[in-house]
Amino acid sequence: MSTTADTHVPQVVFACVRNGGRSVIGRVLTEHYAQGRVRALSAGTQPGEHIHPEVADVLESLGLDTSKEHPKHLTHETVAASTMAITLGCGEECPYVPGVKYVDWPVEDPGGQDPETVRGIVADIDGRVRAMLTELVPDLELPDSVLAA
């Protein structure tokens, strides 16, 4: 039997400065693993022109589509509409909204890095995303990691 509480889909916003690397990785991995049970957004305090090509290349090599990823500006409204805000290097620049759970992930910036380094950063974020999803949606059956292939 379903209740209205079961229909609530938590929203997570991944925030960084340029919205070209870490936050995009977090968003894409969350959407992949959550299977519609969590809504993921990414945004930046000073969004760049495009996502980092080295990030797109690594994610695409893992079978993840980045074609619709474009840097967006982080707004107070985006954070306020979220259950959780995950900060990845934007620190005090991220808008603070009471009632939203903030978690800081100190992850290296993949911009300008070689493919092996970017893959390591993706692996780091992958583990963090999977742990976050088991916390947010305890009954979610996670698919195998994209890195296991």
Short mmCIF file of N, CA and C in Angstrom, two decimals, residues 43-106:
data_model
loop_
_atom_site.label_atom_id
_atom_site.label_comp_id
_atom_site.label_asym_id
_atom_site.label_seq_id
_atom_site.Cartn_x
_atom_site.Cartn_y
_atom_site.Cartn_z
N ALA A 43 24.85 22.96 -10.15
CA ALA A 43 24.92 24.39 -10.44
C ALA A 43 26.22 24.95 -9.87
N GLY A 44 26.57 26.14 -10.32
CA GLY A 44 27.82 26.76 -9.87
C GLY A 44 27.61 28.19 -9.43
N THR A 45 28.47 28.64 -8.53
CA THR A 45 28.40 30.02 -8.07
C THR A 45 28.91 30.99 -9.13
N GLN A 46 29.82 30.51 -9.99
CA GLN A 46 30.33 31.30 -11.12
C GLN A 46 30.43 30.38 -12.33
N PRO A 47 29.26 29.96 -12.89
CA PRO A 47 29.28 28.94 -13.93
C PRO A 47 30.12 29.32 -15.14
N GLY A 48 30.80 28.31 -15.66
CA GLY A 48 31.63 28.50 -16.85
C GLY A 48 30.81 28.41 -18.12
N GLU A 49 31.51 28.29 -19.23
CA GLU A 49 30.86 28.22 -20.55
C GLU A 49 30.33 26.83 -20.87
N HIS A 50 31.06 25.81 -20.41
CA HIS A 50 30.70 24.42 -20.76
C HIS A 50 31.31 23.49 -19.71
N ILE A 51 30.88 22.23 -19.74
CA ILE A 51 31.50 21.30 -18.81
C ILE A 51 32.89 20.94 -19.33
N HIS A 52 33.75 20.53 -18.42
CA HIS A 52 35.13 20.19 -18.80
C HIS A 52 35.12 19.00 -19.77
N PRO A 53 35.77 19.14 -20.93
CA PRO A 53 35.76 18.03 -21.90
C PRO A 53 36.37 16.75 -21.33
N GLU A 54 37.37 16.89 -20.45
CA GLU A 54 37.98 15.69 -19.88
C GLU A 54 37.01 14.95 -18.96
N VAL A 55 36.10 15.69 -18.31
CA VAL A 55 35.06 15.07 -17.48
C VAL A 55 34.05 14.37 -18.37
N ALA A 56 33.60 15.06 -19.41
CA ALA A 56 32.64 14.46 -20.35
C ALA A 56 33.22 13.18 -20.96
N ASP A 57 34.49 13.21 -21.35
CA ASP A 57 35.13 12.03 -21.97
C ASP A 57 35.11 10.83 -21.03
N VAL A 58 35.49 11.04 -19.77
CA VAL A 58 35.53 9.93 -18.82
C VAL A 58 34.12 9.42 -18.53
N LEU A 59 33.17 10.31 -18.30
CA LEU A 59 31.80 9.87 -18.02
C LEU A 59 31.21 9.13 -19.21
N GLU A 60 31.44 9.65 -20.41
CA GLU A 60 30.94 8.98 -21.63
C GLU A 60 31.58 7.59 -21.77
N SER A 61 32.87 7.46 -21.44
CA SER A 61 33.54 6.16 -21.53
C SER A 61 32.95 5.14 -20.56
N LEU A 62 32.26 5.63 -19.52
CA LEU A 62 31.60 4.76 -18.55
C LEU A 62 30.14 4.51 -18.91
N GLY A 63 29.73 5.00 -20.08
CA GLY A 63 28.37 4.78 -20.55
C GLY A 63 27.36 5.79 -20.03
N LEU A 64 27.83 6.94 -19.55
CA LEU A 64 26.94 7.97 -19.00
C LEU A 64 26.84 9.14 -19.98
N ASP A 65 25.62 9.56 -20.26
CA ASP A 65 25.37 10.63 -21.23
C ASP A 65 25.59 12.00 -20.59
N THR A 66 26.42 12.82 -21.20
CA THR A 66 26.65 14.18 -20.71
C THR A 66 26.18 15.23 -21.72
N SER A 67 25.49 14.79 -22.77
CA SER A 67 25.13 15.71 -23.86
C SER A 67 24.20 16.84 -23.42
N LYS A 68 23.45 16.64 -22.35
CA LYS A 68 22.52 17.68 -21.89
C LYS A 68 23.06 18.50 -20.72
N GLU A 69 24.32 18.29 -20.38
CA GLU A 69 24.92 18.99 -19.24
C GLU A 69 25.46 20.35 -19.68
N HIS A 70 24.95 21.39 -19.03
CA HIS A 70 25.40 22.76 -19.30
C HIS A 70 25.49 23.49 -17.96
N PRO A 71 26.55 24.26 -17.74
CA PRO A 71 26.68 24.99 -16.47
C PRO A 71 25.48 25.90 -16.22
N LYS A 72 25.02 25.90 -14.98
CA LYS A 72 23.89 26.71 -14.55
C LYS A 72 24.29 27.49 -13.30
N HIS A 73 23.64 28.62 -13.09
CA HIS A 73 23.93 29.44 -11.92
C HIS A 73 23.20 28.90 -10.70
N LEU A 74 23.91 28.78 -9.58
CA LEU A 74 23.32 28.33 -8.32
C LEU A 74 22.50 29.45 -7.71
N THR A 75 21.23 29.19 -7.48
CA THR A 75 20.35 30.21 -6.90
C THR A 75 19.88 29.79 -5.51
N HIS A 76 19.46 30.78 -4.75
CA HIS A 76 18.89 30.54 -3.43
C HIS A 76 17.68 29.62 -3.57
N GLU A 77 16.87 29.83 -4.61
CA GLU A 77 15.66 29.04 -4.83
C GLU A 77 15.99 27.58 -5.10
N THR A 78 17.05 27.32 -5.86
CA THR A 78 17.45 25.94 -6.14
C THR A 78 17.82 25.22 -4.85
N VAL A 79 18.59 25.90 -4.01
CA VAL A 79 18.99 25.30 -2.74
C VAL A 79 17.76 25.11 -1.85
N ALA A 80 16.89 26.11 -1.78
CA ALA A 80 15.71 26.05 -0.92
C ALA A 80 14.77 24.90 -1.30
N ALA A 81 14.73 24.55 -2.58
CA ALA A 81 13.86 23.47 -3.05
C ALA A 81 14.48 22.09 -2.84
N SER A 82 15.70 22.04 -2.31
CA SER A 82 16.43 20.79 -2.18
C SER A 82 16.38 20.23 -0.76
N THR A 83 16.47 18.92 -0.68
CA THR A 83 16.58 18.22 0.59
C THR A 83 18.00 18.33 1.12
N MET A 84 18.96 18.28 0.17
CA MET A 84 20.38 18.27 0.53
C MET A 84 21.17 19.09 -0.49
N ALA A 85 22.14 19.84 0.01
CA ALA A 85 23.07 20.58 -0.85
C ALA A 85 24.47 20.00 -0.60
N ILE A 86 25.07 19.50 -1.66
CA ILE A 86 26.42 18.96 -1.55
C ILE A 86 27.37 19.96 -2.19
N THR A 87 28.26 20.50 -1.37
CA THR A 87 29.20 21.51 -1.86
C THR A 87 30.52 20.84 -2.21
N LEU A 88 31.07 21.26 -3.34
CA LEU A 88 32.31 20.71 -3.85
C LEU A 88 33.25 21.85 -4.22
N GLY A 89 33.69 22.57 -3.22
CA GLY A 89 34.66 23.63 -3.48
C GLY A 89 34.09 25.02 -3.62
N CYS A 90 32.80 25.23 -3.31
CA CYS A 90 32.29 26.60 -3.41
C CYS A 90 32.19 27.26 -2.04
N GLY A 91 32.38 26.49 -0.99
CA GLY A 91 32.47 27.05 0.36
C GLY A 91 31.44 28.09 0.70
N GLU A 92 31.90 29.23 1.22
CA GLU A 92 31.01 30.28 1.69
C GLU A 92 30.22 30.94 0.58
N GLU A 93 30.60 30.73 -0.66
CA GLU A 93 29.87 31.35 -1.77
C GLU A 93 28.50 30.72 -2.00
N CYS A 94 28.29 29.51 -1.49
CA CYS A 94 27.01 28.83 -1.68
C CYS A 94 25.96 29.48 -0.79
N PRO A 95 24.76 29.73 -1.35
CA PRO A 95 23.70 30.32 -0.54
C PRO A 95 23.32 29.39 0.62
N TYR A 96 23.11 29.97 1.78
CA TYR A 96 22.70 29.17 2.94
C TYR A 96 21.19 29.28 3.11
N VAL A 97 20.53 28.13 3.24
CA VAL A 97 19.09 28.09 3.46
C VAL A 97 18.83 27.21 4.68
N PRO A 98 18.27 27.78 5.75
CA PRO A 98 17.96 26.97 6.94
C PRO A 98 17.03 25.81 6.56
N GLY A 99 17.28 24.66 7.16
CA GLY A 99 16.45 23.49 6.91
C GLY A 99 16.97 22.56 5.83
N VAL A 100 17.92 23.05 5.02
CA VAL A 100 18.53 22.21 4.00
C VAL A 100 19.78 21.59 4.60
N LYS A 101 19.95 20.29 4.41
CA LYS A 101 21.14 19.61 4.92
C LYS A 101 22.30 19.90 3.98
N TYR A 102 23.39 20.43 4.54
CA TYR A 102 24.60 20.71 3.75
C TYR A 102 25.66 19.67 4.07
N VAL A 103 26.30 19.17 3.02
CA VAL A 103 27.41 18.24 3.17
C VAL A 103 28.51 18.72 2.25
N ASP A 104 29.72 18.87 2.78
CA ASP A 104 30.85 19.29 1.95
C ASP A 104 31.68 18.07 1.57
N TRP A 105 31.90 17.90 0.29
CA TRP A 105 32.76 16.82 -0.21
C TRP A 105 34.06 17.45 -0.71
N PRO A 106 35.15 17.32 0.04
CA PRO A 106 36.43 17.88 -0.40
C PRO A 106 37.05 16.99 -1.48
#
